[in-house]
mmCIF file of C-alpha atoms and ligand atoms in Angstrom:
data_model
loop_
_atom_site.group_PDB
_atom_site.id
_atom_site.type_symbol
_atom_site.label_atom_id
_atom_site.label_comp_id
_atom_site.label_asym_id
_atom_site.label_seq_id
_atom_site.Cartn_x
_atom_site.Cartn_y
_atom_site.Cartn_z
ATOM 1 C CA UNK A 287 83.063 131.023 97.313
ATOM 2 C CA UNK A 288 83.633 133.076 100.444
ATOM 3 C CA UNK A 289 85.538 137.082 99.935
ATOM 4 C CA UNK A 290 88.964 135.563 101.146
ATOM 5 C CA UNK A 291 89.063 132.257 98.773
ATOM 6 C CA UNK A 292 87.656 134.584 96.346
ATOM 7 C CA UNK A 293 90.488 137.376 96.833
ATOM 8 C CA UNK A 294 93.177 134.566 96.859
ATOM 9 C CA UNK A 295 92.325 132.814 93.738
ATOM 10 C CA UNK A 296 92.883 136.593 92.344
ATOM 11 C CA UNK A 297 96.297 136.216 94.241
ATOM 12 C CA UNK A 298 96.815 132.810 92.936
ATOM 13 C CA UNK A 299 95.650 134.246 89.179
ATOM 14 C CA UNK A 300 98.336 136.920 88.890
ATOM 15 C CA UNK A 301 101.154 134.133 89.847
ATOM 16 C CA UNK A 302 99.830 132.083 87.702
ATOM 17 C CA UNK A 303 99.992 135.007 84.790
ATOM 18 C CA UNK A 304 103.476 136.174 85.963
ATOM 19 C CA UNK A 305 101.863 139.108 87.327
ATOM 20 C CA UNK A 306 102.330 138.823 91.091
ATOM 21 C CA UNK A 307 105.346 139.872 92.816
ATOM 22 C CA UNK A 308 106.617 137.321 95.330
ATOM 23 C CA UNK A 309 105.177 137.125 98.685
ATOM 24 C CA UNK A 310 106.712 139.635 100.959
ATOM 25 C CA UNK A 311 108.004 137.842 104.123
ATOM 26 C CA UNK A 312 109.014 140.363 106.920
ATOM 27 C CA UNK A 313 110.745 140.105 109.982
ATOM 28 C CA UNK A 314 107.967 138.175 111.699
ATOM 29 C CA UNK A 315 108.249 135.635 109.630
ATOM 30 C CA UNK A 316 109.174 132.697 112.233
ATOM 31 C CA UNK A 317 106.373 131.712 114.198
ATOM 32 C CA UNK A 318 106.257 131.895 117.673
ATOM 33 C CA UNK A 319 108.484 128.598 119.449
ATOM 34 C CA UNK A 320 109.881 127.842 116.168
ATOM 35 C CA UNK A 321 113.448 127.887 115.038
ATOM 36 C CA UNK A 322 115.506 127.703 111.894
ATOM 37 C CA UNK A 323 116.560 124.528 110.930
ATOM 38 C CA UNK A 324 119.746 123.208 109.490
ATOM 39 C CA UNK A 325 119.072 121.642 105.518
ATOM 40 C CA UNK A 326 115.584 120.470 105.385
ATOM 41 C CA UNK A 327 114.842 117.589 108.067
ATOM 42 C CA UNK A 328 113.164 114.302 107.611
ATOM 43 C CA UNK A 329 110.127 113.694 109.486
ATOM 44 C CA UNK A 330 108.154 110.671 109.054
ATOM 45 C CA UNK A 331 106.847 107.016 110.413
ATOM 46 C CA UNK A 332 109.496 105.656 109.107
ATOM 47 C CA UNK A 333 108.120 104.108 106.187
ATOM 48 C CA UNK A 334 109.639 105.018 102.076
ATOM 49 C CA UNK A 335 107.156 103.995 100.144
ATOM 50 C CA UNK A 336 108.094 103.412 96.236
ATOM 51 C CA UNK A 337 106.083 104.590 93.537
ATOM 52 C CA UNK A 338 107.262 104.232 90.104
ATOM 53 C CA UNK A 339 105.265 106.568 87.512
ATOM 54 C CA UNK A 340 103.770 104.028 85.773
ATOM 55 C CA UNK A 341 101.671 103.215 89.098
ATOM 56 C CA UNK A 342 100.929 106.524 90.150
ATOM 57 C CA UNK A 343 97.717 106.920 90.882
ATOM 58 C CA UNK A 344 95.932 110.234 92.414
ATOM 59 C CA UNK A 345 92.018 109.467 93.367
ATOM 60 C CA UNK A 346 90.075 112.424 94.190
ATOM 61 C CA UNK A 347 86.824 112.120 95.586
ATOM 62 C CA UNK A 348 84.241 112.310 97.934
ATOM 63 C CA UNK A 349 81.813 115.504 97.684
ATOM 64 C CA UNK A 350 82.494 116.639 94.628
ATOM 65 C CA UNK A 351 80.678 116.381 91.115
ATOM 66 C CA UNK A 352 83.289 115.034 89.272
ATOM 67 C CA UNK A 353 85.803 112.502 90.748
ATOM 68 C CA UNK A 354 88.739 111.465 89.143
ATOM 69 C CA UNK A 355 91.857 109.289 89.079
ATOM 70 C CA UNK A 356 94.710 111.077 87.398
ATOM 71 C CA UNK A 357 97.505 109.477 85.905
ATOM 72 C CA UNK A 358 101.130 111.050 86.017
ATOM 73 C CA UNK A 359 100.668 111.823 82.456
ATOM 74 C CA UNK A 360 97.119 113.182 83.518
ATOM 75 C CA UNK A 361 98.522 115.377 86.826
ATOM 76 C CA UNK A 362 101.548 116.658 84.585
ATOM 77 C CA UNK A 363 98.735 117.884 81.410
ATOM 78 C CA UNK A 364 97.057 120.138 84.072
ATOM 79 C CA UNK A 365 98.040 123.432 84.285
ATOM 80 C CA UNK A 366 101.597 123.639 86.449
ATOM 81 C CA UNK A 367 101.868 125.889 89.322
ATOM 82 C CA UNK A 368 105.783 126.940 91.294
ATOM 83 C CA UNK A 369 105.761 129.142 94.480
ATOM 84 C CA UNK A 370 108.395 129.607 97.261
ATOM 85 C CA UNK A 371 106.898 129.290 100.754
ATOM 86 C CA UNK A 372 108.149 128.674 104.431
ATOM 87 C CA UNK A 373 107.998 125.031 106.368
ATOM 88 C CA UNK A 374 107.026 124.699 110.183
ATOM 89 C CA UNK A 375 106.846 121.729 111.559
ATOM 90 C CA UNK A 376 104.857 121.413 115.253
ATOM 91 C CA UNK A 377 108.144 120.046 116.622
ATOM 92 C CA UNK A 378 109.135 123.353 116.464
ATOM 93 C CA UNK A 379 111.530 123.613 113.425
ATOM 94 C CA UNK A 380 110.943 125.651 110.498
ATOM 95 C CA UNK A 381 112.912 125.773 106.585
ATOM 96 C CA UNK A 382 112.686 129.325 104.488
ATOM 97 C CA UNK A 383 112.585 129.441 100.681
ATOM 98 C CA UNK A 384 111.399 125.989 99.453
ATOM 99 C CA UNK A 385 110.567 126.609 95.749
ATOM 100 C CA UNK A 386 107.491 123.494 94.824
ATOM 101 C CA UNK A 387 105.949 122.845 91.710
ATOM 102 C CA UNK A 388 103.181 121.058 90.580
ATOM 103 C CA UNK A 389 98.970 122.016 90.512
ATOM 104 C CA UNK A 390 97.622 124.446 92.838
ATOM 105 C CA UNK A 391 94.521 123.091 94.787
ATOM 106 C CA UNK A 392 92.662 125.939 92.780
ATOM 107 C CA UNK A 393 93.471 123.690 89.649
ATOM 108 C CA UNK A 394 92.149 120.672 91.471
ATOM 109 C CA UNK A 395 88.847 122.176 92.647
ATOM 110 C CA UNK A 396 87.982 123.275 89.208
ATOM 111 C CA UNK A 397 88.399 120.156 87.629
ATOM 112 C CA UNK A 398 86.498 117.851 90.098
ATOM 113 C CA UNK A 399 84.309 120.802 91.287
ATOM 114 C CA UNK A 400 83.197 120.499 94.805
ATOM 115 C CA UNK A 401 79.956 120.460 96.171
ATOM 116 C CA UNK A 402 78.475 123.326 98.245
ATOM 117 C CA UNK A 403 77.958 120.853 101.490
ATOM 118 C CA UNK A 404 82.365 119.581 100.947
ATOM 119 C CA UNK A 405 84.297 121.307 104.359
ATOM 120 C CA UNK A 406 86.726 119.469 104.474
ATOM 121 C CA UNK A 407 89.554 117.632 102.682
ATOM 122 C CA UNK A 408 90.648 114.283 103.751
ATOM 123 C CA UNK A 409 94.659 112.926 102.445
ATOM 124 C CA UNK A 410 95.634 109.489 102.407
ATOM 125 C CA UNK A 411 99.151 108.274 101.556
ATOM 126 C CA UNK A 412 100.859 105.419 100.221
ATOM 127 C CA UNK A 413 102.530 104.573 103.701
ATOM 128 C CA UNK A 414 98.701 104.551 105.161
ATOM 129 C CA UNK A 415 99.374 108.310 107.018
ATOM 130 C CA UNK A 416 96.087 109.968 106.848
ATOM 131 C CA UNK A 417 95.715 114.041 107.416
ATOM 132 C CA UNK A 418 92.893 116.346 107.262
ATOM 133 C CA UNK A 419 92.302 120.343 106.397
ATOM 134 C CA UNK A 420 89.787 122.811 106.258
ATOM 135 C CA UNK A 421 89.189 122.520 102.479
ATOM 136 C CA UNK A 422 89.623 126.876 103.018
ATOM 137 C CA UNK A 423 93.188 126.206 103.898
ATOM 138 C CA UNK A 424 93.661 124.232 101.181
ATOM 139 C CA UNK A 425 92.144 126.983 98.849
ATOM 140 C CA UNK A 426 95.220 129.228 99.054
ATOM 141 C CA UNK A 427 97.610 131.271 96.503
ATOM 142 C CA UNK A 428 100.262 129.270 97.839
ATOM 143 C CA UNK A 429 98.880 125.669 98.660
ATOM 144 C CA UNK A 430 99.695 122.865 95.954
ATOM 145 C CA UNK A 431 100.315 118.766 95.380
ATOM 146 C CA UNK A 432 104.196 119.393 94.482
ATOM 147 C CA UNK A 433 105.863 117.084 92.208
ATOM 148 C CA UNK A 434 109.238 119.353 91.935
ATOM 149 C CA UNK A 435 111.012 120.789 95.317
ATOM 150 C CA UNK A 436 113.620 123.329 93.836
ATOM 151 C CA UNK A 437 115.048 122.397 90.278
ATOM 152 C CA UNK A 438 114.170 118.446 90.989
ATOM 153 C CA UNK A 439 111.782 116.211 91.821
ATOM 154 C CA UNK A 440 110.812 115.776 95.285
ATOM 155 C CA UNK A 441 113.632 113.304 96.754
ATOM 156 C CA UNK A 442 111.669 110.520 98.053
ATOM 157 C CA UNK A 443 112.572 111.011 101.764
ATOM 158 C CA UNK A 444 110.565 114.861 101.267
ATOM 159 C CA UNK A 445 106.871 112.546 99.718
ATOM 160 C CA UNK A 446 108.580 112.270 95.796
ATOM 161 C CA UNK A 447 107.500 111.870 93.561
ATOM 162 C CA UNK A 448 104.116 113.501 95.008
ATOM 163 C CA UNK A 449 103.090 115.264 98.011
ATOM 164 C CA UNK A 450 100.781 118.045 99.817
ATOM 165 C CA UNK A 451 102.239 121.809 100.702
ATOM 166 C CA UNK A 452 100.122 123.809 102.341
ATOM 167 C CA UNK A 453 102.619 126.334 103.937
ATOM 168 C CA UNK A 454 99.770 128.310 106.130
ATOM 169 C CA UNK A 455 99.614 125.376 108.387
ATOM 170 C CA UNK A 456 101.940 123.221 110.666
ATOM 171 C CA UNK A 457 103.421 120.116 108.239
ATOM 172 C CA UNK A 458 102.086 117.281 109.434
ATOM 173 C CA UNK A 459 99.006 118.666 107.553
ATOM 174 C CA UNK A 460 101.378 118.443 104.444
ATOM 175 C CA UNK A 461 100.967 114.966 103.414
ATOM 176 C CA UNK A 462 103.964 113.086 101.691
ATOM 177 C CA UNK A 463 103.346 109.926 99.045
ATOM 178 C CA UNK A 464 99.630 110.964 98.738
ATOM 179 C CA UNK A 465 97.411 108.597 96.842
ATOM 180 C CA UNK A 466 94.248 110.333 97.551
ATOM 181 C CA UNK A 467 91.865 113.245 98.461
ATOM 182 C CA UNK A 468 88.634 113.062 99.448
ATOM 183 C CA UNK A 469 86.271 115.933 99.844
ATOM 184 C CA UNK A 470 84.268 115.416 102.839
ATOM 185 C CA UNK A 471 81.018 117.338 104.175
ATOM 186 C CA UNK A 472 82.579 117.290 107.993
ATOM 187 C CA UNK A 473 85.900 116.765 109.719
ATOM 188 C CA UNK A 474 87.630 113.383 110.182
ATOM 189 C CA UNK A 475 90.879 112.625 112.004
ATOM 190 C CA UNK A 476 93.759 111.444 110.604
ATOM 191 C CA UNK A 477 96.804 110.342 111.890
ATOM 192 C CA UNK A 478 98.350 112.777 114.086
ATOM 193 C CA UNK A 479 94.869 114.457 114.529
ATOM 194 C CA UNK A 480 93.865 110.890 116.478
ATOM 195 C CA UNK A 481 97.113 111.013 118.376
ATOM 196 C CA UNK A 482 96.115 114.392 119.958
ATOM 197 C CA UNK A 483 97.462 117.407 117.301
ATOM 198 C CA UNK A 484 95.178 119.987 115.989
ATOM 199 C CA UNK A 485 92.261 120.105 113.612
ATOM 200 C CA UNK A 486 93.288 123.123 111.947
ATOM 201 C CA UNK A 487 97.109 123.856 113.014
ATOM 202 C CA UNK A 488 97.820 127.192 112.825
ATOM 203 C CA UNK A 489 101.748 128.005 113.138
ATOM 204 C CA UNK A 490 101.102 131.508 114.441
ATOM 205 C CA UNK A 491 98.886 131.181 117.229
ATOM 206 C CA UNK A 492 100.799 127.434 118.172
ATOM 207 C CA UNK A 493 97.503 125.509 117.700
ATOM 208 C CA UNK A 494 99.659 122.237 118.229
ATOM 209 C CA UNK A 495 97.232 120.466 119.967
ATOM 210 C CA UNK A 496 93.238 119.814 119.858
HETATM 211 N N1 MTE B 235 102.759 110.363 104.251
HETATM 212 C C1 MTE B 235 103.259 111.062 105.259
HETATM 213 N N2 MTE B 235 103.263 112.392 105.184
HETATM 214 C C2 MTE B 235 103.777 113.141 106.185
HETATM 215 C C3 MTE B 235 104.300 112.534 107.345
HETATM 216 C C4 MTE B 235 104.285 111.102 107.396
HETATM 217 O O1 MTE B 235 104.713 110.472 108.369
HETATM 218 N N3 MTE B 235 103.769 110.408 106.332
HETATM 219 N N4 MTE B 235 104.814 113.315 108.367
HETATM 220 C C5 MTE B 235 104.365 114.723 108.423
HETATM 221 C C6 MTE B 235 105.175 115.538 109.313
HETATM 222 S S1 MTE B 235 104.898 115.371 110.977
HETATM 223 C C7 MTE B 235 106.040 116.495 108.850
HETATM 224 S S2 MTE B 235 106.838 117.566 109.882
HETATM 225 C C8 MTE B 235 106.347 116.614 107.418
HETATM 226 C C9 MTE B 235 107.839 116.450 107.219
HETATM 227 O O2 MTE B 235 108.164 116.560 105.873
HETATM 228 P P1 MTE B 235 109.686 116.316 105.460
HETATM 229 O O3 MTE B 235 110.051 114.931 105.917
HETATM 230 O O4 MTE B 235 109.726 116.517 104.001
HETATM 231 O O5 MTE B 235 110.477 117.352 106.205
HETATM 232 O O6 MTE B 235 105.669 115.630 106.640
HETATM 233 C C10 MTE B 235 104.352 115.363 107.038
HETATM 234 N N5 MTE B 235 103.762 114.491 106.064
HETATM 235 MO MO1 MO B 236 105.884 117.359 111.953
#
């Protein structure tokens, strides 16, 4: 592991413990050409996909040494993670204060343990949306797969009952209904990423496009 994923697992440690106070989010804390929005927008391809428990599925795989398919009973015995972040979209609205639960990518990676050679991670979702990320981005004290937005499950407009937050990055990257990660040795496009929208979307340096 690399001196930053190394310092924010320590990060990610102390939340998990109790221990760490919560992020401290200054007056810089829009991005540049973003705005507040109004409630928390919908943003989608239109598609609500269903899933009932019972057929919840999440397949990890790819580059790692020990793939899995959870089960909802199997995703809820891991250890459970909450943490409040920020949510900026590329179309240039943001949401403060969203409070997610579920199991930090930290969780993830220890239990399927990735190999040396996996860069990247690769999402796929039960309306066939596709995303990738750095697997370092995803490797974050406040990146998680989020059952539980606030004191309820994820309504199923926001990816309920399971779906991708990785705060750090624009939200397309953020993948709602997911059904799958896959660990991957070099970068793939996915949906949006075909269609002309960054790699590696970074909010604060408006890396929209790539
Ligand atoms: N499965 C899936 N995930 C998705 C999308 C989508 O169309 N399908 N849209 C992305 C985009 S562009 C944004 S801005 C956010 C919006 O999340 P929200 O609808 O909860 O605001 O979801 C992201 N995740
Ligand atoms: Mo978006």
């Amino acid at each position: 592991m690399n001196p930053t994923i190394i310092e924010r697992k320590e990060r990610w440690a102390r939340k998990m413990a109790g221990r760490e106070k919560p992020t401290a989010r200054g007056h810089d804390r829009l991005p540049p050409g973003q705005h507040l929005a109004k409630g928390f927008p919908v943003l989608d391809l239109g598609v609500l996909p269903e899933i009932a428990p019972a057929d919840w599925r999440l397949e990890i795989r790819g580059l790692v040494e020990n793939p899995v398919t959870l089960s909802w009973d199997e995703f809820h015995a891991l250890p459970q993670f909450e943490d409040t972040s920020d949510f900026h979209c590329v179309t240039t609205w943001s949401v403060y204060d969203l409070r997610w639960s579920g199991v930090s990518f930290f969780t993830l990676a220890d239990l399927v343990r990735p190999k040396p050679e996996a860069t990247h991670l690769f999402f796929r979702s039960a309306d066939d949306y596709t995303t990738n990320v750095p697997l370092a981005a995803a490797l974050d004290d406040d990146a998680l797969i989020a059952t539980r937005l606030n004191d309820g499950p994820i309504p199923r407009e926001h990816g309920g009952p399971t779906r991708a937050i990785i705060p750090k990055l624009y939200a397309w990257k953020s993948a709602k209904w997911i059904t799958g990660i896959e660990f991957l040795g070099s970068d793939r496009r996915g949906f949006w990423e075909l269609r002309g929208y960054s790699k590696t979307a970074d909010p604060w340096t408006e890396d929209r496009f790539g």
